[in-house]
């Protein structure tokens, strides 16, 4: 009898142990599922990001959308912005015939009336964004020549410019006017191009020398490295003149194929911001279409090809 009792007690223990084990198993299986449902999806590791971005372009499912959001928060770019950057990478590419040359403007078909607005010395707090807003309101794409150390200070502004689809050029790291040997020029130019690519994904082949100086070693280095050296045909002189006369400067010098020099950074650019809407309105009224520098040069390339074919 004592034996039977002991056996039964042992069995009871076993049953209790079994129920406990089964219970904890069930809790273990179901609980994480329930928790998982409420948890936001974690962003995939860095290497996976690129792949899922590519996939979601074709077929954005709600799940991918969720992951996408997480990626956007992490990387700071929306899918649309990434698509635009992808286009930019192509758009910032200069036609090969203009690489390694110096340009002040483009020669266009007489039927066409296009002009390129360019902004130097940014990215810069406040004024860069004000100029972006004006360009957006007017549905215009422009070209920005950045100073590397300012881009280093304000990378978020740089991202905004690139996200908005504007073309980007190199305006050296330090923006100085003295003479450079090749290794000094390399530090100014290579470092800036590398940072532009790091921040925006755009590899630029446009260089504008500070102060427009072509003889201090920077422009010649850039040409050797196959950059197009992009000067200008219309100088707003916005860094030293009144709102009214900077506007007059642009309108007076404007021509088809022209490149307009203005500034969004490097100092107080309130006058440029103030004058820009009127400049755009006046040029538009005169029939100008606004394009980026690479677009302008692609127009010239097409024009030259047409001339060639006509001559044959
Ligand atoms: Zn400058």
CSV table of C-alpha atoms and ligand atoms in Angstrom, one decimal:
chain,number,residue,atom,x,y,z
A,1,UNK,CA,0.0,0.0,0.0
A,2,UNK,CA,2.8,2.3,0.9
A,3,UNK,CA,4.5,1.4,-2.4
A,4,UNK,CA,1.3,2.3,-4.3
A,5,UNK,CA,1.0,5.6,-2.5
A,6,UNK,CA,4.6,6.5,-3.3
A,7,UNK,CA,4.2,5.5,-6.9
A,8,UNK,CA,1.1,7.7,-7.2
A,9,UNK,CA,2.9,10.6,-5.6
A,10,UNK,CA,5.7,10.2,-8.1
A,11,UNK,CA,3.2,10.1,-10.9
A,12,UNK,CA,1.5,13.2,-9.7
A,13,UNK,CA,4.8,15.0,-9.7
A,14,UNK,CA,5.4,13.8,-13.2
A,15,UNK,CA,2.0,15.0,-14.4
A,16,UNK,CA,2.5,18.4,-12.7
A,17,UNK,CA,5.9,18.6,-14.4
A,18,UNK,CA,4.4,17.7,-17.7
A,19,UNK,CA,1.6,20.3,-17.4
A,20,UNK,CA,4.2,22.9,-16.4
A,21,UNK,CA,6.4,22.1,-19.3
A,22,UNK,CA,3.6,22.1,-21.8
A,23,UNK,CA,2.3,25.4,-20.5
A,24,UNK,CA,5.6,27.1,-20.7
A,25,UNK,CA,6.1,25.7,-24.2
A,26,UNK,CA,2.7,27.2,-25.3
A,27,UNK,CA,3.5,30.5,-23.7
A,28,UNK,CA,6.9,30.4,-25.4
A,29,UNK,CA,5.4,29.8,-28.8
A,30,UNK,CA,2.4,32.2,-28.7
A,31,UNK,CA,3.7,35.1,-26.7
A,32,UNK,CA,6.5,36.3,-29.1
A,33,UNK,CA,4.1,36.1,-32.0
A,34,UNK,CA,1.7,38.4,-30.2
A,35,UNK,CA,4.4,40.7,-29.2
A,36,UNK,CA,5.9,40.7,-32.7
A,37,UNK,CA,2.6,41.9,-34.1
A,38,UNK,CA,2.7,45.1,-32.0
A,39,UNK,CA,6.4,45.8,-32.5
A,40,UNK,CA,7.5,48.0,-35.4
A,41,UNK,CA,9.6,46.1,-37.8
A,42,UNK,CA,13.3,46.5,-37.2
A,43,UNK,CA,15.2,47.9,-40.2
A,44,UNK,CA,17.2,45.2,-42.0
A,45,UNK,CA,21.0,45.3,-41.6
A,46,UNK,CA,22.9,47.7,-43.8
A,47,UNK,CA,23.8,45.3,-46.6
A,48,UNK,CA,20.2,44.3,-47.0
A,49,UNK,CA,19.0,47.9,-47.3
A,50,UNK,CA,20.2,48.3,-50.9
A,51,UNK,CA,18.6,45.1,-52.1
A,52,UNK,CA,15.2,45.8,-50.5
A,53,UNK,CA,15.3,49.3,-51.8
A,54,UNK,CA,15.8,48.0,-55.3
A,55,UNK,CA,13.0,45.5,-54.9
A,56,UNK,CA,10.5,48.0,-53.5
A,57,UNK,CA,10.9,50.2,-56.6
A,58,UNK,CA,9.1,47.5,-58.7
A,59,UNK,CA,6.6,46.3,-56.2
A,60,UNK,CA,6.0,48.2,-53.0
A,61,UNK,CA,4.0,45.8,-50.7
A,62,UNK,CA,2.6,47.2,-47.4
A,63,UNK,CA,5.3,45.1,-45.6
A,64,UNK,CA,8.1,46.6,-47.8
A,65,UNK,CA,6.5,50.0,-47.2
A,66,UNK,CA,6.9,49.5,-43.5
A,67,UNK,CA,10.5,48.4,-43.8
A,68,UNK,CA,11.0,51.3,-46.2
A,69,UNK,CA,9.8,53.7,-43.6
A,70,UNK,CA,12.3,52.3,-41.1
A,71,UNK,CA,15.0,52.6,-43.7
A,72,UNK,CA,14.0,56.2,-44.5
A,73,UNK,CA,14.2,57.0,-40.8
A,74,UNK,CA,17.6,55.4,-40.6
A,75,UNK,CA,19.2,56.6,-43.8
A,76,UNK,CA,17.3,59.9,-44.1
A,77,UNK,CA,16.3,59.4,-47.7
A,78,UNK,CA,12.8,58.6,-49.1
A,79,UNK,CA,12.5,56.1,-52.0
A,80,UNK,CA,11.4,59.0,-54.3
A,81,UNK,CA,14.5,60.8,-53.2
A,82,UNK,CA,16.7,57.8,-53.9
A,83,UNK,CA,15.1,57.4,-57.4
A,84,UNK,CA,15.8,61.1,-58.1
A,85,UNK,CA,19.4,60.7,-56.9
A,86,UNK,CA,19.7,57.8,-59.3
A,87,UNK,CA,18.5,60.0,-62.1
A,88,UNK,CA,20.8,62.8,-60.9
A,89,UNK,CA,23.8,60.5,-61.1
A,90,UNK,CA,23.0,60.4,-64.8
A,91,UNK,CA,21.9,64.1,-65.0
A,92,UNK,CA,25.0,65.4,-63.4
A,93,UNK,CA,27.1,63.6,-66.0
A,94,UNK,CA,28.5,66.0,-68.6
A,95,UNK,CA,28.5,65.0,-72.3
A,96,UNK,CA,32.0,63.6,-72.9
A,97,UNK,CA,33.0,66.3,-75.3
A,98,UNK,CA,32.8,69.0,-72.6
A,99,UNK,CA,34.8,67.1,-70.0
A,100,UNK,CA,38.2,68.6,-69.5
A,101,UNK,CA,37.2,71.9,-71.2
A,102,UNK,CA,36.3,75.4,-69.8
A,103,UNK,CA,32.9,76.7,-70.6
A,104,UNK,CA,31.3,80.1,-70.1
A,105,UNK,CA,28.0,79.3,-71.8
A,106,UNK,CA,26.5,76.9,-74.3
A,107,UNK,CA,25.7,77.4,-78.0
A,108,UNK,CA,22.1,76.4,-78.7
A,109,UNK,CA,19.8,76.1,-81.6
A,110,UNK,CA,18.3,79.5,-82.4
A,111,UNK,CA,14.9,78.0,-81.9
A,112,UNK,CA,15.7,77.3,-78.3
A,113,UNK,CA,15.8,79.7,-75.4
A,114,UNK,CA,17.3,78.2,-72.3
A,115,UNK,CA,19.4,79.5,-69.4
A,116,UNK,CA,21.0,77.9,-66.4
A,117,UNK,CA,20.8,79.4,-62.9
A,118,UNK,CA,23.8,78.5,-60.7
A,119,UNK,CA,24.4,79.1,-57.0
A,120,UNK,CA,27.8,79.1,-55.4
A,121,UNK,CA,29.4,78.9,-51.9
A,122,UNK,CA,26.7,76.8,-50.1
A,123,UNK,CA,25.3,74.8,-48.5
A,124,UNK,CA,24.4,77.6,-46.2
A,125,UNK,CA,21.9,77.9,-43.3
A,126,UNK,CA,18.6,79.6,-44.1
A,127,UNK,CA,19.4,81.0,-47.6
A,128,UNK,CA,20.0,77.6,-49.3
A,129,UNK,CA,16.6,76.5,-48.1
A,130,UNK,CA,14.9,79.8,-49.1
A,131,UNK,CA,16.4,79.5,-52.6
A,132,UNK,CA,15.2,75.8,-52.7
A,133,UNK,CA,11.7,77.0,-51.9
A,134,UNK,CA,11.7,79.6,-54.6
A,135,UNK,CA,13.0,77.1,-57.2
A,136,UNK,CA,10.4,74.6,-56.1
A,137,UNK,CA,7.6,77.0,-56.4
A,138,UNK,CA,8.7,77.9,-59.9
A,139,UNK,CA,9.4,74.3,-60.8
A,140,UNK,CA,13.0,75.0,-61.8
A,141,UNK,CA,16.1,72.9,-61.5
A,142,UNK,CA,19.3,74.8,-61.0
A,143,UNK,CA,23.0,73.9,-60.4
A,144,UNK,CA,24.8,74.3,-57.1
A,145,UNK,CA,28.5,74.6,-56.7
A,146,UNK,CA,29.4,73.6,-53.1
A,147,UNK,CA,32.3,74.4,-50.9
A,148,UNK,CA,33.5,71.1,-49.2
A,149,UNK,CA,33.9,72.4,-45.7
A,150,UNK,CA,30.4,74.0,-45.8
A,151,UNK,CA,28.9,70.7,-47.0
A,152,UNK,CA,30.8,69.0,-44.1
A,153,UNK,CA,29.2,71.5,-41.7
A,154,UNK,CA,25.6,71.2,-43.2
A,155,UNK,CA,25.3,67.8,-44.9
A,156,UNK,CA,21.5,67.8,-44.3
A,157,UNK,CA,21.1,70.9,-46.4
A,158,UNK,CA,23.2,69.3,-49.1
A,159,UNK,CA,20.9,66.2,-49.0
A,160,UNK,CA,17.9,68.5,-49.5
A,161,UNK,CA,19.4,70.2,-52.5
A,162,UNK,CA,20.2,66.8,-54.1
A,163,UNK,CA,16.9,65.3,-53.2
A,164,UNK,CA,15.1,68.2,-54.9
A,165,UNK,CA,16.9,67.1,-58.2
A,166,UNK,CA,19.3,70.0,-58.7
A,167,UNK,CA,22.7,69.4,-60.3
A,168,UNK,CA,25.8,69.6,-58.0
A,169,UNK,CA,29.3,70.8,-58.8
A,170,UNK,CA,32.6,71.2,-56.9
A,171,UNK,CA,33.7,74.6,-55.7
A,172,UNK,CA,36.8,73.4,-53.7
A,173,UNK,CA,37.1,72.6,-50.1
A,174,UNK,CA,38.3,75.9,-48.7
A,175,UNK,CA,37.4,78.5,-51.3
A,176,UNK,CA,40.7,80.3,-51.4
A,177,UNK,CA,42.5,82.2,-54.2
A,178,UNK,CA,46.2,81.5,-53.7
A,179,UNK,CA,48.4,79.3,-56.0
A,180,UNK,CA,48.1,75.6,-55.8
A,181,UNK,CA,50.5,72.8,-56.9
A,182,UNK,CA,48.9,69.5,-58.0
A,183,UNK,CA,48.9,67.9,-54.6
A,184,UNK,CA,47.3,71.1,-53.0
A,185,UNK,CA,44.7,71.2,-55.8
A,186,UNK,CA,44.0,67.5,-55.3
A,187,UNK,CA,43.3,68.1,-51.6
A,188,UNK,CA,40.9,70.9,-52.5
A,189,UNK,CA,39.1,69.1,-55.3
A,190,UNK,CA,39.3,65.4,-54.7
A,191,UNK,CA,38.2,65.7,-51.1
A,192,UNK,CA,35.2,67.8,-52.0
A,193,UNK,CA,34.1,65.5,-54.8
A,194,UNK,CA,34.4,62.5,-52.4
A,195,UNK,CA,32.3,64.3,-49.8
A,196,UNK,CA,29.6,65.2,-52.3
A,197,UNK,CA,29.4,61.6,-53.4
A,198,UNK,CA,29.3,60.4,-49.8
A,199,UNK,CA,26.5,62.8,-48.8
A,200,UNK,CA,24.3,62.7,-52.0
A,201,UNK,CA,25.5,59.6,-54.0
A,202,UNK,CA,26.2,62.0,-56.9
A,203,UNK,CA,29.7,61.9,-58.5
A,204,UNK,CA,30.2,65.3,-60.0
A,205,UNK,CA,32.3,66.2,-63.0
A,206,UNK,CA,31.6,69.9,-62.8
A,207,UNK,CA,34.2,72.2,-61.2
A,208,UNK,CA,34.0,76.0,-60.7
A,209,UNK,CA,37.1,77.7,-59.5
A,210,UNK,CA,36.7,80.2,-56.6
A,211,UNK,CA,36.6,83.8,-57.8
A,212,UNK,CA,36.6,82.4,-61.4
A,213,UNK,CA,40.4,82.3,-61.2
A,214,UNK,CA,41.7,80.0,-64.0
A,215,UNK,CA,45.4,80.5,-63.5
A,216,UNK,CA,46.2,79.4,-59.9
A,217,UNK,CA,46.5,75.7,-60.5
A,218,UNK,CA,43.0,74.6,-59.5
A,219,UNK,CA,41.3,74.8,-62.9
A,220,UNK,CA,44.2,73.1,-64.7
A,221,UNK,CA,44.2,70.3,-62.2
A,222,UNK,CA,40.4,69.9,-62.6
A,223,UNK,CA,40.8,69.8,-66.4
A,224,UNK,CA,43.5,67.2,-66.1
A,225,UNK,CA,41.1,65.1,-64.0
A,226,UNK,CA,38.5,65.4,-66.8
A,227,UNK,CA,36.1,67.9,-65.0
A,228,UNK,CA,34.2,70.4,-67.1
A,229,UNK,CA,35.3,73.8,-65.7
A,230,UNK,CA,32.1,75.7,-65.6
A,231,UNK,CA,32.3,79.5,-65.6
A,232,UNK,CA,29.5,81.9,-66.3
A,233,UNK,CA,28.2,84.4,-68.9
A,234,UNK,CA,26.0,86.5,-66.6
A,235,UNK,CA,27.4,87.7,-63.2
A,236,UNK,CA,24.7,89.0,-60.8
A,237,UNK,CA,27.5,90.5,-58.6
A,238,UNK,CA,25.0,89.6,-55.8
A,239,UNK,CA,27.8,89.6,-53.2
A,240,UNK,CA,28.3,93.3,-53.5
A,241,UNK,CA,25.3,95.0,-55.0
A,242,UNK,CA,21.7,96.0,-54.2
A,243,UNK,CA,18.7,93.7,-54.9
A,244,UNK,CA,17.6,96.0,-57.8
A,245,UNK,CA,21.0,96.1,-59.5
A,246,UNK,CA,21.7,92.4,-59.1
A,247,UNK,CA,18.5,91.8,-60.9
A,248,UNK,CA,19.4,94.3,-63.6
A,249,UNK,CA,22.8,92.7,-64.0
A,250,UNK,CA,21.2,89.3,-64.7
A,251,UNK,CA,18.6,90.6,-67.1
A,252,UNK,CA,21.0,92.7,-69.0
A,253,UNK,CA,23.5,89.9,-69.5
A,254,UNK,CA,21.0,87.1,-70.0
A,255,UNK,CA,21.1,85.2,-73.3
A,256,UNK,CA,20.1,81.8,-74.6
A,257,UNK,CA,22.6,79.2,-73.6
A,258,UNK,CA,23.8,81.5,-70.8
A,259,UNK,CA,25.0,80.5,-67.3
A,260,UNK,CA,24.0,82.9,-64.5
A,261,UNK,CA,26.2,83.3,-61.4
A,262,UNK,CA,24.5,83.8,-58.0
A,263,UNK,CA,25.3,82.8,-54.5
A,264,UNK,CA,23.2,80.9,-51.9
A,265,UNK,CA,26.1,80.8,-49.3
A,266,UNK,CA,29.4,82.2,-48.1
A,267,UNK,CA,27.8,85.3,-46.5
A,268,UNK,CA,24.5,87.2,-46.1
A,269,UNK,CA,22.5,86.3,-49.3
A,270,UNK,CA,19.3,87.9,-48.3
A,271,UNK,CA,19.4,90.2,-51.4
A,272,UNK,CA,19.8,87.2,-53.7
A,273,UNK,CA,16.8,85.5,-52.0
A,274,UNK,CA,14.8,88.8,-52.4
A,275,UNK,CA,15.7,89.3,-56.1
A,276,UNK,CA,15.3,85.7,-57.3
A,277,UNK,CA,11.5,85.5,-57.7
A,278,UNK,CA,11.6,88.7,-59.9
A,279,UNK,CA,14.6,87.4,-61.9
A,280,UNK,CA,12.8,84.2,-62.6
A,281,UNK,CA,9.6,86.0,-63.5
A,282,UNK,CA,11.4,88.4,-65.9
A,283,UNK,CA,13.4,85.7,-67.6
A,284,UNK,CA,10.3,83.5,-68.0
A,285,UNK,CA,8.4,86.4,-69.5
A,286,UNK,CA,11.2,86.8,-72.0
A,287,UNK,CA,10.6,83.1,-73.0
A,288,UNK,CA,13.5,81.4,-71.2
A,289,UNK,CA,13.3,77.8,-70.1
A,290,UNK,CA,15.4,77.0,-67.0
A,291,UNK,CA,17.7,74.1,-67.1
A,292,UNK,CA,20.7,72.7,-65.2
A,293,UNK,CA,24.2,73.1,-66.5
A,294,UNK,CA,24.4,69.4,-67.6
A,295,UNK,CA,21.0,69.8,-69.3
A,296,UNK,CA,22.2,72.9,-71.1
A,297,UNK,CA,25.3,71.1,-72.3
A,298,UNK,CA,23.2,68.1,-73.5
A,299,UNK,CA,21.1,70.6,-75.5
A,300,UNK,CA,24.3,72.0,-77.0
A,301,UNK,CA,25.5,68.4,-77.8
A,302,UNK,CA,22.2,67.7,-79.6
A,303,UNK,CA,22.5,71.0,-81.5
A,304,UNK,CA,26.0,70.3,-82.6
A,305,UNK,CA,25.0,66.8,-83.8
A,306,UNK,CA,22.1,68.2,-85.8
A,307,UNK,CA,24.5,70.7,-87.4
A,308,UNK,CA,26.9,67.9,-88.3
A,309,UNK,CA,24.2,65.9,-89.9
A,310,UNK,CA,22.9,68.9,-91.8
A,311,UNK,CA,26.4,69.6,-93.2
A,312,UNK,CA,26.8,66.0,-94.5
B,1,LIG,ZN1,32.6,81.1,-54.7
